[in-house]
Amino acid sequence: MKEDSIATDKVVQSVLAKIGVLNAKELKAWEHPRNDIRRLSARDYAASLRSQLTFAQITELVDKATDVWPQFNHKVLGPPSRQFFARAADALHLNVKAARYTSLALYGFYVDGSRTAMAKPLIFVNSAHHALAIGTAFCHEVGHHFRAGSGRGKSNEVRFYFDAAYNDHLDDPGELAADVIVALGGYPQTAANRIFTRKRRRQIARAGGIDRSVIGRIRSHLETSYGFDFSRTLSPDQNLQYLAGMIHYAKLRAALLEEYDI
Ligand SMILES: [Zn+2]
């Protein structure tokens, strides 16, 4: 166990040391969150979902998540705590490392593990974020782990999660599958039905923005469930990044209801 934790730390360090060089594009994109939000609002999530993932692939993901969390899509997942991570790591047979990383552009990453000294795959989450974002990163990486387990993931590759990359996630089945776990974990079906009413759902899922009343319901859901709201203690850009994440997962959740009734 101790050996594996040393191996884990080594992998984390080597990945973090390379991050600035490897992902200069993503770090650069993070400087312009406004562009990201505009583009996200205009994207057709229903069409992306249909083209990237079949109903069978989504139900497979839901089944795997339900094996780990029996209340998945029935109750809100988390909020993340040491105990929540420890239990999930055990059930999923992986190493979880939560540590502060200076750049908030990074949420986390997943390392398959087969070409490292670690006995198990690794999920790293940047704990400098708000608990909601930490939980988001964790669930996203668990989504990669599910795909890797079913032979669909690309092995021997570090999958980074940068929040400037939401637009790209819509064109990549692996990233979108990982985000489906987040959307269902954070917005269980009953809550999703209440927030994304039948009348508004289609417009949100398709190429439409999210109106004030829906944003209000989303914010109150996230505040009650995760103690999250936009804060003066965060920089304006950081708040905009969280807003981009909020829009991304809300549109994805609405699309899951609209297209697949999940
Ligand atoms: Zn990812």
CSV table of C-alpha atoms and ligand atoms in Angstrom, one decimal:
chain,number,residue,atom,x,y,z
A,1,MET,CA,0.0,0.0,0.0
A,2,LYS,CA,2.8,2.4,1.0
A,3,GLU,CA,4.7,1.5,-2.2
A,4,ASP,CA,1.7,2.3,-4.3
A,5,SER,CA,1.3,5.7,-2.6
A,6,ILE,CA,4.9,6.6,-3.4
A,7,ALA,CA,4.4,5.5,-7.0
A,8,THR,CA,1.3,7.6,-7.1
A,9,ASP,CA,3.1,10.7,-5.8
A,10,LYS,CA,5.8,10.2,-8.4
A,11,VAL,CA,3.3,10.0,-11.3
A,12,VAL,CA,1.4,13.0,-10.0
A,13,GLN,CA,4.6,15.0,-9.8
A,14,SER,CA,5.8,14.0,-13.2
A,15,VAL,CA,2.5,14.8,-14.8
A,16,LEU,CA,2.2,18.2,-13.1
A,17,ALA,CA,5.8,19.1,-14.1
A,18,LYS,CA,5.0,18.7,-17.7
A,19,ILE,CA,1.6,20.3,-17.7
A,20,GLY,CA,2.5,23.8,-18.7
A,21,VAL,CA,4.4,22.6,-21.8
A,22,LEU,CA,2.0,19.9,-22.8
A,23,ASN,CA,-1.2,21.9,-22.4
A,24,ALA,CA,-0.2,25.4,-23.4
A,25,LYS,CA,-3.2,25.7,-25.7
A,26,GLU,CA,-5.7,24.9,-22.9
A,27,LEU,CA,-4.0,27.2,-20.5
A,28,LYS,CA,-4.1,30.0,-23.1
A,29,ALA,CA,-7.8,29.4,-23.8
A,30,TRP,CA,-8.5,29.8,-20.1
A,31,GLU,CA,-7.6,33.5,-20.4
A,32,HIS,CA,-10.8,34.1,-22.4
A,33,PRO,CA,-13.7,32.5,-20.5
A,34,ARG,CA,-16.2,34.9,-22.0
A,35,ASN,CA,-15.6,33.4,-25.5
A,36,ASP,CA,-16.1,30.0,-24.0
A,37,ILE,CA,-19.5,30.9,-22.5
A,38,ARG,CA,-20.8,32.5,-25.7
A,39,ARG,CA,-19.9,29.4,-27.7
A,40,LEU,CA,-21.2,26.9,-25.2
A,41,SER,CA,-24.6,28.7,-25.0
A,42,ALA,CA,-25.0,28.4,-28.8
A,43,ARG,CA,-24.0,24.7,-29.1
A,44,ASP,CA,-26.6,22.1,-29.8
A,45,TYR,CA,-26.1,19.6,-27.0
A,46,ALA,CA,-29.0,17.3,-28.0
A,47,ALA,CA,-27.3,16.8,-31.4
A,48,SER,CA,-23.9,16.2,-29.9
A,49,LEU,CA,-25.2,13.7,-27.4
A,50,ARG,CA,-27.0,11.8,-30.2
A,51,SER,CA,-24.0,11.8,-32.4
A,52,GLN,CA,-21.4,10.8,-29.8
A,53,LEU,CA,-23.2,8.4,-27.5
A,54,THR,CA,-25.9,5.8,-28.0
A,55,PHE,CA,-28.6,5.1,-25.5
A,56,ALA,CA,-27.0,1.7,-24.8
A,57,GLN,CA,-23.6,3.4,-24.0
A,58,ILE,CA,-25.3,5.8,-21.6
A,59,THR,CA,-27.2,3.1,-19.8
A,60,GLU,CA,-24.0,1.1,-19.5
A,61,LEU,CA,-22.4,4.2,-17.8
A,62,VAL,CA,-25.4,4.6,-15.5
A,63,ASP,CA,-25.3,0.9,-14.6
A,64,LYS,CA,-21.6,1.1,-13.7
A,65,ALA,CA,-22.1,4.2,-11.6
A,66,THR,CA,-25.1,2.6,-9.8
A,67,ASP,CA,-22.8,-0.3,-8.9
A,68,VAL,CA,-20.6,2.1,-7.0
A,69,TRP,CA,-23.3,4.5,-5.8
A,70,PRO,CA,-26.7,2.8,-5.5
A,71,GLN,CA,-28.5,6.1,-5.3
A,72,PHE,CA,-26.9,7.4,-8.5
A,73,ASN,CA,-29.4,9.6,-10.5
A,74,HIS,CA,-31.8,9.4,-7.5
A,75,LYS,CA,-29.9,11.4,-5.0
A,76,VAL,CA,-27.2,14.1,-5.3
A,77,LEU,CA,-23.7,12.6,-5.3
A,78,GLY,CA,-21.3,13.8,-2.7
A,79,PRO,CA,-20.4,16.5,-1.6
A,80,PRO,CA,-16.8,15.2,-1.8
A,81,SER,CA,-15.1,14.4,1.5
A,82,ARG,CA,-12.1,12.3,2.4
A,83,GLN,CA,-14.5,9.5,3.2
A,84,PHE,CA,-16.4,9.9,-0.1
A,85,PHE,CA,-13.1,9.6,-2.0
A,86,ALA,CA,-11.8,6.6,0.1
A,87,ARG,CA,-15.0,4.6,-0.4
A,88,ALA,CA,-15.2,5.3,-4.1
A,89,ALA,CA,-11.4,4.6,-4.6
A,90,ASP,CA,-12.0,1.2,-2.9
A,91,ALA,CA,-15.1,0.3,-4.9
A,92,LEU,CA,-13.5,1.4,-8.2
A,93,HIS,CA,-10.0,-0.1,-7.5
A,94,LEU,CA,-8.1,3.0,-8.1
A,95,ASN,CA,-5.8,5.5,-6.4
A,96,VAL,CA,-7.3,8.9,-5.6
A,97,LYS,CA,-5.0,11.9,-4.9
A,98,ALA,CA,-6.4,15.3,-3.9
A,99,ALA,CA,-3.9,18.1,-3.7
A,100,ARG,CA,-3.7,21.8,-4.3
A,101,TYR,CA,-2.4,22.9,-7.6
A,102,THR,CA,-1.7,26.5,-8.2
A,103,SER,CA,-3.4,27.0,-11.6
A,104,LEU,CA,-7.1,26.7,-11.2
A,105,ALA,CA,-7.3,26.1,-15.0
A,106,LEU,CA,-6.6,22.5,-14.1
A,107,TYR,CA,-9.4,20.5,-12.4
A,108,GLY,CA,-7.8,17.0,-12.5
A,109,PHE,CA,-6.5,14.1,-14.6
A,110,TYR,CA,-6.8,10.4,-15.0
A,111,VAL,CA,-3.9,8.1,-15.6
A,112,ASP,CA,-4.7,4.6,-16.9
A,113,GLY,CA,-1.7,3.1,-14.9
A,114,SER,CA,-0.8,0.2,-17.1
A,115,ARG,CA,2.5,1.8,-18.1
A,116,THR,CA,3.4,3.3,-14.7
A,117,ALA,CA,4.8,1.9,-11.5
A,118,MET,CA,1.3,2.0,-9.9
A,119,ALA,CA,-0.7,-1.1,-9.4
A,120,LYS,CA,-3.9,0.8,-10.0
A,121,PRO,CA,-5.1,3.7,-12.2
A,122,LEU,CA,-5.0,7.1,-10.7
A,123,ILE,CA,-7.3,10.0,-10.4
A,124,PHE,CA,-5.8,13.4,-9.4
A,125,VAL,CA,-8.1,16.2,-8.3
A,126,ASN,CA,-7.0,19.8,-7.8
A,127,SER,CA,-8.3,20.6,-4.3
A,128,ALA,CA,-7.6,24.3,-4.6
A,129,HIS,CA,-11.1,24.5,-6.2
A,130,HIS,CA,-14.5,24.8,-4.5
A,131,ALA,CA,-16.0,21.5,-3.3
A,132,LEU,CA,-18.5,21.5,-6.2
A,133,ALA,CA,-15.6,21.7,-8.7
A,134,ILE,CA,-13.6,19.1,-6.9
A,135,GLY,CA,-16.6,16.7,-7.0
A,136,THR,CA,-17.1,17.6,-10.6
A,137,ALA,CA,-13.5,16.7,-11.5
A,138,PHE,CA,-13.7,13.5,-9.6
A,139,CYS,CA,-16.9,12.3,-11.3
A,140,HIS,CA,-15.5,13.3,-14.7
A,141,GLU,CA,-12.4,11.2,-14.1
A,142,VAL,CA,-14.4,8.3,-12.9
A,143,GLY,CA,-16.2,8.5,-16.2
A,144,HIS,CA,-12.9,7.9,-18.0
A,145,HIS,CA,-12.2,5.0,-15.6
A,146,PHE,CA,-15.5,3.4,-16.6
A,147,ARG,CA,-14.6,3.7,-20.3
A,148,ALA,CA,-11.1,2.4,-19.8
A,149,GLY,CA,-12.6,-0.6,-18.0
A,150,SER,CA,-14.9,-1.4,-20.9
A,151,GLY,CA,-12.0,-1.2,-23.4
A,152,ARG,CA,-13.3,2.0,-25.0
A,153,GLY,CA,-10.8,4.5,-23.4
A,154,LYS,CA,-7.5,5.3,-25.0
A,155,SER,CA,-5.0,3.6,-22.7
A,156,ASN,CA,-1.6,4.8,-21.7
A,157,GLU,CA,-2.7,8.3,-21.9
A,158,VAL,CA,-3.1,11.1,-19.3
A,159,ARG,CA,-6.6,12.5,-19.7
A,160,PHE,CA,-6.6,16.1,-18.4
A,161,TYR,CA,-9.6,18.0,-17.4
A,162,PHE,CA,-9.3,21.8,-18.1
A,163,ASP,CA,-12.4,23.8,-17.8
A,164,ALA,CA,-11.7,25.7,-20.9
A,165,ALA,CA,-12.2,22.6,-22.9
A,166,TYR,CA,-15.9,22.1,-22.6
A,167,ASN,CA,-16.5,23.0,-26.3
A,168,ASP,CA,-14.1,20.2,-27.3
A,169,HIS,CA,-15.9,17.7,-25.0
A,170,LEU,CA,-18.9,17.9,-27.2
A,171,ASP,CA,-17.0,16.4,-30.1
A,172,ASP,CA,-15.3,13.6,-28.2
A,173,PRO,CA,-17.3,10.6,-27.0
A,174,GLY,CA,-14.8,9.8,-24.2
A,175,GLU,CA,-15.0,13.3,-22.8
A,176,LEU,CA,-18.8,13.5,-23.2
A,177,ALA,CA,-19.2,10.2,-21.5
A,178,ALA,CA,-17.2,11.4,-18.6
A,179,ASP,CA,-19.4,14.5,-18.4
A,180,VAL,CA,-22.5,12.4,-18.4
A,181,ILE,CA,-21.4,11.0,-15.0
A,182,VAL,CA,-21.0,14.5,-13.7
A,183,ALA,CA,-24.4,15.7,-15.0
A,184,LEU,CA,-26.3,12.8,-13.6
A,185,GLY,CA,-24.4,12.8,-10.3
A,186,GLY,CA,-25.1,16.5,-9.7
A,187,TYR,CA,-28.6,16.6,-11.1
A,188,PRO,CA,-30.6,13.4,-10.2
A,189,GLN,CA,-33.6,12.8,-12.3
A,190,THR,CA,-36.2,14.3,-10.0
A,191,ALA,CA,-34.2,17.5,-9.5
A,192,ALA,CA,-33.5,17.7,-13.3
A,193,ASN,CA,-37.2,17.4,-14.1
A,194,ARG,CA,-38.0,20.2,-11.7
A,195,ILE,CA,-35.2,22.5,-12.9
A,196,PHE,CA,-35.5,21.9,-16.6
A,197,THR,CA,-39.3,22.0,-17.0
A,198,ARG,CA,-40.7,20.3,-20.1
A,199,LYS,CA,-41.4,23.7,-21.7
A,200,ARG,CA,-37.8,25.0,-21.5
A,201,ARG,CA,-35.9,21.8,-21.8
A,202,ARG,CA,-35.8,21.5,-25.5
A,203,GLN,CA,-34.5,25.0,-26.0
A,204,ILE,CA,-31.8,24.6,-23.4
A,205,ALA,CA,-30.7,21.3,-24.9
A,206,ARG,CA,-30.7,22.6,-28.4
A,207,ALA,CA,-28.9,25.8,-29.5
A,208,GLY,CA,-30.3,28.0,-26.9
A,209,GLY,CA,-29.2,29.9,-23.8
A,210,ILE,CA,-30.6,29.4,-20.3
A,211,ASP,CA,-33.1,32.0,-19.0
A,212,ARG,CA,-33.0,33.7,-15.7
A,213,SER,CA,-35.7,31.5,-14.0
A,214,VAL,CA,-33.8,28.3,-14.8
A,215,ILE,CA,-30.5,29.8,-13.8
A,216,GLY,CA,-32.2,30.7,-10.5
A,217,ARG,CA,-33.3,27.2,-9.9
A,218,ILE,CA,-29.9,25.8,-10.9
A,219,ARG,CA,-28.2,28.1,-8.4
A,220,SER,CA,-30.4,27.3,-5.6
A,221,HIS,CA,-30.0,23.5,-6.3
A,222,LEU,CA,-26.2,23.9,-6.3
A,223,GLU,CA,-26.3,26.0,-3.1
A,224,THR,CA,-28.5,23.6,-1.2
A,225,SER,CA,-26.7,20.5,-2.4
A,226,TYR,CA,-23.0,21.7,-2.5
A,227,GLY,CA,-22.9,25.0,-0.7
A,228,PHE,CA,-21.9,26.6,-4.0
A,229,ASP,CA,-22.6,30.1,-5.3
A,230,PHE,CA,-20.6,32.7,-7.2
A,231,SER,CA,-18.4,34.5,-4.8
A,232,ARG,CA,-16.6,37.8,-4.4
A,233,THR,CA,-13.7,36.0,-2.9
A,234,LEU,CA,-13.0,34.5,-6.4
A,235,SER,CA,-11.6,36.5,-9.3
A,236,PRO,CA,-14.0,37.6,-12.0
A,237,ASP,CA,-12.4,35.2,-14.4
A,238,GLN,CA,-12.7,32.3,-11.9
A,239,ASN,CA,-16.4,33.1,-11.5
A,240,LEU,CA,-16.8,33.1,-15.2
A,241,GLN,CA,-15.1,29.7,-15.5
A,242,TYR,CA,-17.5,28.3,-12.9
A,243,LEU,CA,-20.4,29.8,-14.9
A,244,ALA,CA,-19.1,28.1,-18.0
A,245,GLY,CA,-19.1,24.8,-16.2
A,246,MET,CA,-22.6,25.5,-14.9
A,247,ILE,CA,-23.9,26.2,-18.4
A,248,HIS,CA,-22.1,23.2,-19.8
A,249,TYR,CA,-23.5,20.7,-17.3
A,250,ALA,CA,-27.0,22.2,-17.3
A,251,LYS,CA,-27.3,22.0,-21.1
A,252,LEU,CA,-26.0,18.4,-21.0
A,253,ARG,CA,-28.4,17.4,-18.3
A,254,ALA,CA,-31.3,19.0,-20.2
A,255,ALA,CA,-30.2,17.1,-23.3
A,256,LEU,CA,-30.1,13.8,-21.4
A,257,LEU,CA,-33.7,14.3,-20.4
A,258,GLU,CA,-34.8,15.6,-23.8
A,259,GLU,CA,-33.1,12.9,-25.9
A,260,TYR,CA,-33.0,9.8,-23.7
A,261,ASP,CA,-35.4,10.5,-20.9
A,262,ILE,CA,-32.8,9.8,-18.3
B,1,ZN,ZN,-11.7,14.2,-19.5
